[in-house]
Amino acid sequence: DVKVTQSSRYLVKRTGEKVFLECVQDMDHENMFWYRQDPGLGLRLIYFSYDVKMKEKGDIPEGYSVSREKKERFSLILESASTNQTSMYLCASSSEGASYEQYFGPGTRLTVT
Amino acid sequence: GQQVMQIPQYQHVQEGEDFTTYCNSSTTLSNIQWYKQRPGGHPVFLIQLVKSGEVKKQKRLTFQFGEAKKNSSLHITATQTTDVGTYFCAGRYAGNNRKLIWGLGTSLAVNP
């Protein structure tokens, strides 16, 4: 079974802190994604990566950056956390190609106070 | 921009009633996927539709892709409490096959 793991299930940070969210997949997938999910707004894509060291902006990249140094690991970085970044963050991975579904991690609920 | 509209946003049904959620795109999709997210869980892939007019069934779930590949539906027959959750459609467009464009989801509540 494909497994996507995220470093924390719950996280509480203070405004202005630098926050790292880690995601690891074990199926050698080329593509990895970071989403945030807020009530009534569905899943919004922040960034995605289709190869090591490659990244593309999603729909809401402002205030975020990403890093992919190894194929299995995709990190989301909040350079200076703000209260409007309080959300559920979901990582996903998929194989290359249009036919492949996305596999999601359990999510990290981040609260910024 | 590319958007996938999904309706309704919420649906309450009595156990045993049918349920349908609809997705619509203004432009032609390459394919469309459906996911289910249980309360407190993460989205889980259900199915992918690729061909014009395609219909696929999974037990009590029926998925359809429109002839023009601009709309899709998920129909659940005789809902059960285990069907509770949010159902998302997510489409792909030609020229950007890596990204999924997500509908906002339909939250289904089932009264026993």
GROMACS .gro file of C-alpha atoms in nm:
model
  225
    1ASP     CA    1   0.000   0.000   0.000
    2VAL     CA    2   0.108   0.352  -0.072
    3LYS     CA    3   0.195   0.539   0.240
    4VAL     CA    4   0.216   0.915   0.274
    5THR     CA    5   0.318   1.038   0.615
    6GLN     CA    6   0.325   1.388   0.758
    7SER     CA    7   0.552   1.494   1.040
    8SER     CA    8   0.284   1.618   1.278
    9ARG     CA    9  -0.087   1.565   1.321
   10TYR     CA   10  -0.132   1.884   1.523
   11LEU     CA   11   0.094   2.186   1.549
   12VAL     CA   12   0.063   2.514   1.737
   13LYS     CA   13   0.294   2.799   1.646
   14ARG     CA   14   0.320   3.167   1.725
   15THR     CA   15   0.284   3.449   1.476
   16GLY     CA   16   0.616   3.523   1.309
   17GLU     CA   17   0.768   3.179   1.368
   18LYS     CA   18   0.921   2.980   1.084
   19VAL     CA   19   0.728   2.658   1.039
   20PHE     CA   20   0.833   2.340   0.861
   21LEU     CA   21   0.582   2.077   0.754
   22GLU     CA   22   0.734   1.753   0.631
   23CYS     CA   23   0.584   1.494   0.400
   24VAL     CA   24   0.731   1.158   0.306
   25GLN     CA   25   0.599   0.902   0.056
   26ASP     CA   26   0.726   0.549   0.013
   27MET     CA   27   0.612   0.463  -0.340
   28ASP     CA   28   0.873   0.638  -0.551
   29HIS     CA   29   0.615   0.885  -0.684
   30GLU     CA   30   0.738   1.162  -0.906
   31ASN     CA   31   0.473   1.416  -0.812
   32MET     CA   32   0.408   1.562  -0.470
   33PHE     CA   33   0.159   1.827  -0.366
   34TRP     CA   34   0.078   2.054  -0.076
   35TYR     CA   35  -0.282   2.164  -0.021
   36ARG     CA   36  -0.459   2.356   0.246
   37GLN     CA   37  -0.816   2.276   0.335
   38ASP     CA   38  -1.050   2.526   0.495
   39PRO     CA   39  -1.426   2.491   0.558
   40GLY     CA   40  -1.626   2.589   0.253
   41LEU     CA   41  -1.314   2.644   0.040
   42GLY     CA   42  -1.233   2.287  -0.053
   43LEU     CA   43  -0.876   2.185  -0.134
   44ARG     CA   44  -0.651   2.464  -0.253
   45LEU     CA   45  -0.316   2.384  -0.410
   46ILE     CA   46  -0.021   2.570  -0.258
   47TYR     CA   47   0.275   2.417  -0.445
   48PHE     CA   48   0.360   2.100  -0.624
   49SER     CA   49   0.676   1.927  -0.737
   50TYR     CA   50   0.721   1.689  -1.029
   51ASP     CA   51   1.086   1.603  -0.969
   52VAL     CA   52   1.366   1.655  -0.723
   53LYS     CA   53   1.448   2.024  -0.690
   54MET     CA   54   1.162   2.112  -0.926
   55LYS     CA   55   0.857   2.303  -0.806
   56GLU     CA   56   0.562   2.490  -0.943
   57LYS     CA   57   0.332   2.739  -0.779
   58GLY     CA   58  -0.022   2.638  -0.719
   59ASP     CA   59  -0.319   2.864  -0.667
   60ILE     CA   60  -0.220   3.018  -0.332
   61PRO     CA   61   0.162   3.018  -0.298
   62GLU     CA   62   0.192   3.353  -0.119
   63GLY     CA   63   0.350   3.320   0.223
   64TYR     CA   64   0.478   2.968   0.153
   65SER     CA   65   0.785   2.805   0.005
   66VAL     CA   66   0.876   2.442  -0.057
   67SER     CA   67   1.178   2.220  -0.076
   68ARG     CA   68   1.232   1.888  -0.245
   69GLU     CA   69   1.588   1.766  -0.202
   70LYS     CA   70   1.500   1.396  -0.217
   71LYS     CA   71   1.237   1.222  -0.423
   72GLU     CA   72   1.046   1.085  -0.126
   73ARG     CA   73   1.036   1.406   0.078
   74PHE     CA   74   0.851   1.733   0.017
   75SER     CA   75   0.863   2.011   0.273
   76LEU     CA   76   0.634   2.309   0.311
   77ILE     CA   77   0.781   2.615   0.478
   78LEU     CA   78   0.598   2.908   0.630
   79GLU     CA   79   0.869   3.172   0.649
   80SER     CA   80   0.681   3.387   0.901
   81ALA     CA   81   0.360   3.227   1.018
   82SER     CA   82   0.049   3.441   1.034
   83THR     CA   83  -0.291   3.373   1.188
   84ASN     CA   84  -0.452   3.347   0.844
   85GLN     CA   85  -0.235   3.042   0.781
   86THR     CA   86  -0.422   2.849   1.050
   87SER     CA   87  -0.557   2.557   0.851
   88MET     CA   88  -0.544   2.186   0.773
   89TYR     CA   89  -0.247   2.108   0.549
   90LEU     CA   90  -0.261   1.800   0.332
   91CYS     CA   91   0.025   1.645   0.142
   92ALA     CA   92  -0.035   1.416  -0.154
   93SER     CA   93   0.170   1.220  -0.404
   94SER     CA   94   0.107   1.057  -0.738
   95SER     CA   95   0.289   0.881  -1.017
   96GLU     CA   96   0.371   1.073  -1.329
   97GLY     CA   97   0.101   1.070  -1.596
   98ALA     CA   98  -0.259   1.174  -1.629
   99SER     CA   99  -0.403   0.844  -1.518
  100TYR     CA  100  -0.277   0.833  -1.167
  101GLU     CA  101  -0.468   0.921  -0.858
  102GLN     CA  102  -0.335   1.124  -0.570
  103TYR     CA  103  -0.262   0.958  -0.237
  104PHE     CA  104  -0.300   1.177   0.067
  105GLY     CA  105  -0.131   1.192   0.402
  106PRO     CA  106  -0.335   1.223   0.722
  107GLY     CA  107  -0.295   1.600   0.735
  108THR     CA  108  -0.144   1.849   0.979
  109ARG     CA  109  -0.376   2.082   1.162
  110LEU     CA  110  -0.174   2.398   1.213
  111THR     CA  111  -0.287   2.667   1.453
  112VAL     CA  112  -0.104   3.000   1.451
  113THR     CA  113  -0.169   3.215   1.758
  114GLY     CA  114  -0.941   3.032  -1.528
  115GLN     CA  115  -1.017   2.662  -1.514
  116GLN     CA  116  -1.281   2.583  -1.259
  117VAL     CA  117  -1.488   2.286  -1.160
  118MET     CA  118  -1.821   2.373  -1.002
  119GLN     CA  119  -1.979   2.117  -0.772
  120ILE     CA  120  -2.333   2.111  -0.634
  121PRO     CA  121  -2.493   2.084  -0.392
  122GLN     CA  122  -2.262   2.200  -0.114
  123TYR     CA  123  -2.454   2.002   0.150
  124GLN     CA  124  -2.710   1.724   0.141
  125HIS     CA  125  -2.903   1.563   0.425
  126VAL     CA  126  -3.082   1.239   0.348
  127GLN     CA  127  -3.264   0.969   0.537
  128GLU     CA  128  -3.093   0.633   0.531
  129GLY     CA  129  -3.219   0.444   0.228
  130GLU     CA  130  -3.272   0.752   0.012
  131ASP     CA  131  -3.067   0.818  -0.297
  132PHE     CA  132  -2.804   1.092  -0.331
  133THR     CA  133  -2.645   1.265  -0.629
  134THR     CA  134  -2.368   1.521  -0.658
  135TYR     CA  135  -2.284   1.702  -0.981
  136CYS     CA  136  -1.971   1.859  -1.122
  137ASN     CA  137  -1.949   2.096  -1.415
  138SER     CA  138  -1.661   2.252  -1.605
  139SER     CA  139  -1.682   2.532  -1.859
  140THR     CA  140  -1.411   2.368  -2.070
  141THR     CA  141  -1.348   2.010  -2.176
  142LEU     CA  142  -1.176   1.787  -1.926
  143SER     CA  143  -0.915   1.522  -2.006
  144ASN     CA  144  -1.046   1.310  -1.724
  145ILE     CA  145  -1.220   1.343  -1.390
  146GLN     CA  146  -1.158   1.172  -1.059
  147TRP     CA  147  -1.379   1.129  -0.755
  148TYR     CA  148  -1.261   1.121  -0.395
  149LYS     CA  149  -1.430   1.062  -0.062
  150GLN     CA  150  -1.324   1.224   0.264
  151ARG     CA  151  -1.468   1.080   0.583
  152PRO     CA  152  -1.511   1.319   0.878
  153GLY     CA  153  -1.169   1.373   1.035
  154GLY     CA  154  -0.999   1.188   0.752
  155HIS     CA  155  -0.820   1.266   0.430
  156PRO     CA  156  -0.944   1.237   0.070
  157VAL     CA  157  -0.936   0.884  -0.069
  158PHE     CA  158  -0.952   0.808  -0.438
  159LEU     CA  159  -1.270   0.637  -0.560
  160ILE     CA  160  -1.254   0.628  -0.938
  161GLN     CA  161  -1.137   0.793  -1.258
  162LEU     CA  162  -1.345   0.854  -1.571
  163VAL     CA  163  -1.173   0.916  -1.902
  164LYS     CA  164  -1.402   0.845  -2.194
  165SER     CA  165  -1.690   1.053  -2.321
  166GLY     CA  166  -2.019   0.915  -2.186
  167GLU     CA  167  -1.844   0.670  -1.957
  168VAL     CA  168  -2.044   0.507  -1.678
  169LYS     CA  169  -1.880   0.309  -1.401
  170LYS     CA  170  -2.033   0.136  -1.101
  171GLN     CA  171  -1.896   0.044  -0.762
  172LYS     CA  172  -2.165  -0.144  -0.570
  173ARG     CA  173  -2.423   0.126  -0.485
  174LEU     CA  174  -2.217   0.409  -0.642
  175THR     CA  175  -2.262   0.506  -1.007
  176PHE     CA  176  -2.026   0.752  -1.174
  177GLN     CA  177  -2.096   0.920  -1.507
  178PHE     CA  178  -1.891   1.136  -1.740
  179GLY     CA  179  -2.083   1.355  -1.981
  180GLU     CA  180  -2.072   1.319  -2.357
  181ALA     CA  181  -1.893   1.652  -2.393
  182LYS     CA  182  -1.655   1.566  -2.106
  183LYS     CA  183  -1.760   1.883  -1.926
  184ASN     CA  184  -1.973   1.735  -1.652
  185SER     CA  185  -1.983   1.437  -1.422
  186SER     CA  186  -2.204   1.295  -1.150
  187LEU     CA  187  -2.187   1.053  -0.861
  188HIS     CA  188  -2.508   0.879  -0.762
  189ILE     CA  189  -2.546   0.670  -0.449
  190THR     CA  190  -2.842   0.434  -0.434
  191ALA     CA  191  -3.003   0.359  -0.097
  192THR     CA  192  -2.760   0.554   0.120
  193GLN     CA  193  -2.617   0.403   0.436
  194THR     CA  194  -2.460   0.570   0.738
  195THR     CA  195  -2.122   0.453   0.610
  196ASP     CA  196  -2.166   0.686   0.312
  197VAL     CA  197  -2.132   0.993   0.534
  198GLY     CA  198  -1.851   1.224   0.426
  199THR     CA  199  -1.753   1.480   0.168
  200TYR     CA  200  -1.736   1.380  -0.196
  201PHE     CA  201  -1.501   1.570  -0.422
  202CYS     CA  202  -1.465   1.570  -0.796
  203ALA     CA  203  -1.133   1.673  -0.943
  204GLY     CA  204  -1.066   1.727  -1.311
  205ARG     CA  205  -0.764   1.743  -1.534
  206TYR     CA  206  -0.728   1.961  -1.840
  207ALA     CA  207  -0.520   1.896  -2.148
  208GLY     CA  208  -0.184   2.068  -2.127
  209ASN     CA  209  -0.149   2.044  -1.751
  210ASN     CA  210  -0.193   1.682  -1.658
  211ARG     CA  211  -0.009   1.699  -1.329
  212LYS     CA  212  -0.260   1.926  -1.155
  213LEU     CA  213  -0.608   1.840  -1.045
  214ILE     CA  214  -0.871   2.114  -1.039
  215TRP     CA  215  -1.093   2.039  -0.742
  216GLY     CA  216  -1.461   2.100  -0.689
  217LEU     CA  217  -1.554   2.239  -0.348
  218GLY     CA  218  -1.710   1.910  -0.246
  219THR     CA  219  -2.054   1.792  -0.137
  220SER     CA  220  -2.096   1.704   0.229
  221LEU     CA  221  -2.338   1.417   0.278
  222ALA     CA  222  -2.514   1.357   0.608
  223VAL     CA  223  -2.726   1.044   0.650
  224ASN     CA  224  -2.992   1.020   0.922
  225PRO     CA  225  -3.036   0.663   1.046
   0.00000   0.00000   0.00000
